[in-house]
Amino acid sequence: MNPTLLALPGVRELSPYQPGKPIAELQRELGLDRIVKLASNENPLGPSRKALEALQQMMDQIALYPDGSGFELKRALSAVLGVNGDRITLGNGSNDVLELVARAFLSPDLNAVFSAHAFAVYPIVTQAIGAVGITAAAHDGTRGPQYGHDLAALAQCIERRTRVVFIANPNNPTGTYLPAGQLRPFLAALPDHVIAVVDEAYVEYVTAGDYQSALPWLSEFPNLIVTRTFSKAYGLAGLRVGFAVSSPQIADLLNRVRQPFNVNALALAAAAAALDDRDHLSKTISLNQRGLEQLSRAFTARGLRFIPSVGNFITVDVERPAAPIFEALLRQGVIVRPVANYGLPHHLRITVGTEQQISQFLSALDRVLRL
Ligand SMILES: Cc1ncc(COP(=O)(O)O)c(C=O)c1O
């Protein structure tokens, strides 16, 4: 029998996550040597030196299993975030934690609600479990930032069988955010059969005055789960480490479905050390601010509209199907991210790189748009 027919219906119809194109792949395909990748919201400064040193020190211990409880990393996170270790669940990237939420709380008779243009992993983990994903319309620009999460529309989708609502704040790929004054009342009004996941993968980058992390609200909202990652501002995407902060009861449930050694020893050591380097984090954030300004100015000068972003990426409207522009940029040695799978077929998402990487992208864009 065809094994595809044996798979769960949700898995059979699943479109897998499309990652950014790796540099090595483009090198293999086109034989280019000067490639810039601005496609996966990685940190152009790389990781902290402290993280690299911790990695080196851990190298001679990789014959041993890692600490399955992640004690040292949880201790470091507790100190930095001011939360107890029993509230933390570690993941192999925050994607892993999002999947743990789906496995712990969703089933085929339940649904999860998320916004249009929200991070692609929410529908994937929902569908893979066999649960139903419900997509709320995003703002059309009249009552909130165009393409941003519309909390009223999300609230309207929530019903008896809704068990999880996923909110990215800020959101990828739009770079939009929800001010605390809107998100907090939304969370307060959720029915108590709904788990709220506030995904703060880009929290470190946000400088907007009306933005606030949801972490301090954990004591008020027992069903709240806040997720974060070391892949972005901490520059450790290749090691795969992220985490959730929640009530101890929810952390206990997530830990029941977690693989015993889901975070490897190198990742545990590097992440704990990275937390200790505040200087690297502030350099990362100021480089990002300058890069966002450089890109915004350049798009404005070229008459291209973009979605104002508080993250480490910016999504620009190329006013025509973006796939051929993406392909042409590849031939110029520049990898960006097409976002048609997010319902944005005329947009490209550009990760904020160094000043020089951004200039290389802009020169390539000019050549491509002239063609
Ligand atoms: C909004 C959002 N959440 C979560 C993630 C997952 O990141 P990771 O699994 O590397 O922690 C990403 C990565 O792109 C993201 O954009």
Tab-separated table of N, CA, C and O in Angstrom, residues 50-100:
chain	number	residue	atom	x	y	z
A	50	LYS	N	32.130	34.873	24.340
A	50	LYS	CA	31.957	34.047	25.554
A	50	LYS	C	31.259	32.730	25.201
A	50	LYS	O	31.582	31.681	25.749
A	51	ALA	N	30.302	32.809	24.281
A	51	ALA	CA	29.594	31.588	23.862
A	51	ALA	C	30.566	30.655	23.133
A	51	ALA	O	30.555	29.441	23.347
A	52	LEU	N	31.433	31.236	22.296
A	52	LEU	CA	32.398	30.416	21.549
A	52	LEU	C	33.390	29.740	22.489
A	52	LEU	O	33.747	28.574	22.307
A	53	GLU	N	33.810	30.488	23.521
A	53	GLU	CA	34.736	29.892	24.509
A	53	GLU	C	34.065	28.736	25.256
A	53	GLU	O	34.675	27.689	25.475
A	54	ALA	N	32.800	28.951	25.617
A	54	ALA	CA	32.075	27.892	26.343
A	54	ALA	C	31.937	26.646	25.465
A	54	ALA	O	32.050	25.512	25.944
A	55	LEU	N	31.739	26.875	24.174
A	55	LEU	CA	31.641	25.755	23.221
A	55	LEU	C	32.926	24.948	23.205
A	55	LEU	O	32.919	23.721	23.277
A	56	GLN	N	34.057	25.691	23.108
A	56	GLN	CA	35.378	25.038	23.083
A	56	GLN	C	35.556	24.171	24.312
A	56	GLN	O	36.012	23.033	24.233
A	57	GLN	N	35.184	24.734	25.459
A	57	GLN	CA	35.385	23.993	26.718
A	57	GLN	C	34.515	22.751	26.788
A	57	GLN	O	34.870	21.781	27.445
A	58	MET	N	33.369	22.796	26.147
A	58	MET	CA	32.432	21.667	26.216
A	58	MET	C	32.826	20.547	25.248
A	58	MET	O	32.391	19.405	25.398
A	59	MET	N	33.682	20.904	24.258
A	59	MET	CA	34.017	19.956	23.186
A	59	MET	C	34.460	18.587	23.691
A	59	MET	O	34.063	17.560	23.162
A	60	ASP	N	35.316	18.578	24.739
A	60	ASP	CA	35.851	17.279	25.157
A	60	ASP	C	34.848	16.478	25.985
A	60	ASP	O	35.161	15.420	26.495
A	61	GLN	N	33.640	17.001	26.123
A	61	GLN	CA	32.640	16.244	26.902
A	61	GLN	C	31.508	15.713	26.038
A	61	GLN	O	30.496	15.245	26.562
A	62	ILE	N	31.666	15.813	24.707
A	62	ILE	CA	30.495	15.469	23.893
A	62	ILE	C	30.274	13.964	23.726
A	62	ILE	O	29.317	13.547	23.098
A	63	ALA	N	31.144	13.158	24.329
A	63	ALA	CA	30.834	11.713	24.366
A	63	ALA	C	29.739	11.428	25.402
A	63	ALA	O	29.124	10.367	25.389
A	64	LEU	N	29.526	12.393	26.286
A	64	LEU	CA	28.526	12.193	27.351
A	64	LEU	C	27.184	12.822	26.950
A	64	LEU	O	27.157	13.834	26.247
A	65	TYR	N	26.104	12.232	27.423
A	65	TYR	CA	24.797	12.857	27.208
A	65	TYR	C	24.767	14.219	27.895
A	65	TYR	O	25.422	14.415	28.930
A	66	PRO	N	23.998	15.145	27.340
A	66	PRO	CA	23.882	16.440	28.020
A	66	PRO	C	23.052	16.311	29.301
A	66	PRO	O	22.402	15.284	29.518
A	67	ASP	N	23.060	17.349	30.104
A	67	ASP	CA	22.183	17.383	31.277
A	67	ASP	C	20.745	17.520	30.765
A	67	ASP	O	20.359	18.568	30.251
A	68	GLY	N	19.977	16.464	30.892
A	68	GLY	CA	18.613	16.444	30.341
A	68	GLY	C	17.702	17.477	30.972
A	68	GLY	O	16.680	17.854	30.385
A	69	SER	N	18.057	17.965	32.149
A	69	SER	CA	17.199	18.978	32.791
A	69	SER	C	17.668	20.390	32.435
A	69	SER	O	16.984	21.365	32.718
A	70	GLY	N	18.841	20.498	31.831
A	70	GLY	CA	19.372	21.818	31.463
A	70	GLY	C	19.550	22.729	32.661
A	70	GLY	O	19.345	23.939	32.574
A	71	PHE	N	19.989	22.147	33.778
A	71	PHE	CA	20.023	22.886	35.048
A	71	PHE	C	20.771	24.220	34.946
A	71	PHE	O	20.255	25.259	35.344
A	72	GLU	N	21.985	24.197	34.387
A	72	GLU	CA	22.800	25.427	34.377
A	72	GLU	C	22.174	26.506	33.493
A	72	GLU	O	22.170	27.683	33.842
A	73	LEU	N	21.656	26.115	32.350
A	73	LEU	CA	21.039	27.116	31.473
A	73	LEU	C	19.776	27.683	32.138
A	73	LEU	O	19.546	28.894	32.110
A	74	LYS	N	19.005	26.823	32.775
A	74	LYS	CA	17.808	27.323	33.453
A	74	LYS	C	18.193	28.270	34.587
A	74	LYS	O	17.526	29.274	34.807
A	75	ARG	N	19.287	27.916	35.277
A	75	ARG	CA	19.717	28.799	36.364
A	75	ARG	C	20.112	30.170	35.811
A	75	ARG	O	19.748	31.205	36.357
A	76	ALA	N	20.844	30.164	34.691
A	76	ALA	CA	21.261	31.437	34.085
A	76	ALA	C	20.029	32.221	33.607
A	76	ALA	O	19.936	33.441	33.796
A	77	LEU	N	19.078	31.528	32.998
A	77	LEU	CA	17.861	32.205	32.528
A	77	LEU	C	17.068	32.766	33.705
A	77	LEU	O	16.549	33.891	33.637
A	78	SER	N	16.978	31.996	34.779
A	78	SER	CA	16.241	32.461	35.971
A	78	SER	C	16.810	33.782	36.460
A	78	SER	O	16.068	34.705	36.777
A	79	ALA	N	18.150	33.837	36.496
A	79	ALA	CA	18.792	35.039	37.018
A	79	ALA	C	18.532	36.231	36.104
A	79	ALA	O	18.227	37.331	36.567
A	80	VAL	N	18.610	36.021	34.798
A	80	VAL	CA	18.447	37.142	33.861
A	80	VAL	C	16.987	37.576	33.766
A	80	VAL	O	16.683	38.772	33.706
A	81	LEU	N	16.080	36.609	33.772
A	81	LEU	CA	14.666	36.945	33.532
A	81	LEU	C	13.880	37.160	34.823
A	81	LEU	O	12.736	37.636	34.781
A	82	GLY	N	14.457	36.770	35.946
A	82	GLY	CA	13.742	36.913	37.209
A	82	GLY	C	12.551	35.964	37.326
A	82	GLY	O	11.502	36.348	37.846
A	83	VAL	N	12.692	34.762	36.781
A	83	VAL	CA	11.619	33.760	36.923
A	83	VAL	C	12.218	32.481	37.518
A	83	VAL	O	13.397	32.197	37.305
A	84	ASN	N	11.402	31.714	38.209
A	84	ASN	CA	11.895	30.456	38.773
A	84	ASN	C	12.181	29.424	37.693
A	84	ASN	O	11.462	29.370	36.692
A	85	GLY	N	13.187	28.594	37.919
A	85	GLY	CA	13.559	27.555	36.953
A	85	GLY	C	12.422	26.584	36.651
A	85	GLY	O	12.357	26.032	35.550
A	86	ASP	N	11.510	26.395	37.598
A	86	ASP	CA	10.418	25.437	37.348
A	86	ASP	C	9.370	25.986	36.372
A	86	ASP	O	8.424	25.297	36.023
A	87	ARG	N	9.557	27.224	35.945
A	87	ARG	CA	8.664	27.804	34.929
A	87	ARG	C	9.240	27.660	33.514
A	87	ARG	O	8.613	28.068	32.545
A	88	ILE	N	10.476	27.152	33.407
A	88	ILE	CA	11.168	27.166	32.099
A	88	ILE	C	11.149	25.779	31.451
A	88	ILE	O	11.407	24.777	32.107
A	89	THR	N	10.856	25.754	30.156
A	89	THR	CA	10.975	24.524	29.359
A	89	THR	C	11.965	24.810	28.241
A	89	THR	O	11.765	25.752	27.463
A	90	LEU	N	13.008	24.011	28.149
A	90	LEU	CA	14.015	24.245	27.101
A	90	LEU	C	13.643	23.489	25.833
A	90	LEU	O	13.062	22.403	25.892
A	91	GLY	N	14.004	24.078	24.697
A	91	GLY	CA	13.678	23.445	23.421
A	91	GLY	C	14.844	23.465	22.458
A	91	GLY	O	15.771	24.278	22.586
A	92	ASN	N	14.778	22.563	21.470
A	92	ASN	CA	15.761	22.495	20.406
A	92	ASN	C	15.394	23.596	19.394
A	92	ASN	O	14.839	23.346	18.334
A	93	GLY	N	15.660	24.841	19.814
A	93	GLY	CA	15.092	26.006	19.127
A	93	GLY	C	13.705	26.245	19.692
A	93	GLY	O	13.121	25.344	20.323
A	94	SER	N	13.174	27.462	19.501
A	94	SER	CA	11.821	27.687	20.038
A	94	SER	C	10.777	26.964	19.192
A	94	SER	O	9.673	26.692	19.651
A	95	ASN	N	11.138	26.591	17.949
A	95	ASN	CA	10.227	25.746	17.144
A	95	ASN	C	9.844	24.486	17.901
A	95	ASN	O	8.702	24.046	17.859
A	96	ASP	N	10.828	23.897	18.561
A	96	ASP	CA	10.598	22.673	19.326
A	96	ASP	C	9.550	22.935	20.412
A	96	ASP	O	8.618	22.147	20.619
A	97	VAL	N	9.684	24.080	21.080
A	97	VAL	CA	8.754	24.408	22.168
A	97	VAL	C	7.336	24.623	21.607
A	97	VAL	O	6.350	24.204	22.211
A	98	LEU	N	7.260	25.248	20.428
A	98	LEU	CA	5.941	25.460	19.808
A	98	LEU	C	5.298	24.102	19.506
A	98	LEU	O	4.094	23.910	19.689
A	99	GLU	N	6.123	23.167	19.081
A	99	GLU	CA	5.602	21.835	18.798
A	99	GLU	C	5.175	21.118	20.083
A	99	GLU	O	4.162	20.407	20.102
A	100	LEU	N	5.938	21.332	21.149
A	100	LEU	CA	5.558	20.719	22.442
A	100	LEU	C	4.187	21.228	22.877
A	100	LEU	O	3.374	20.470	23.416
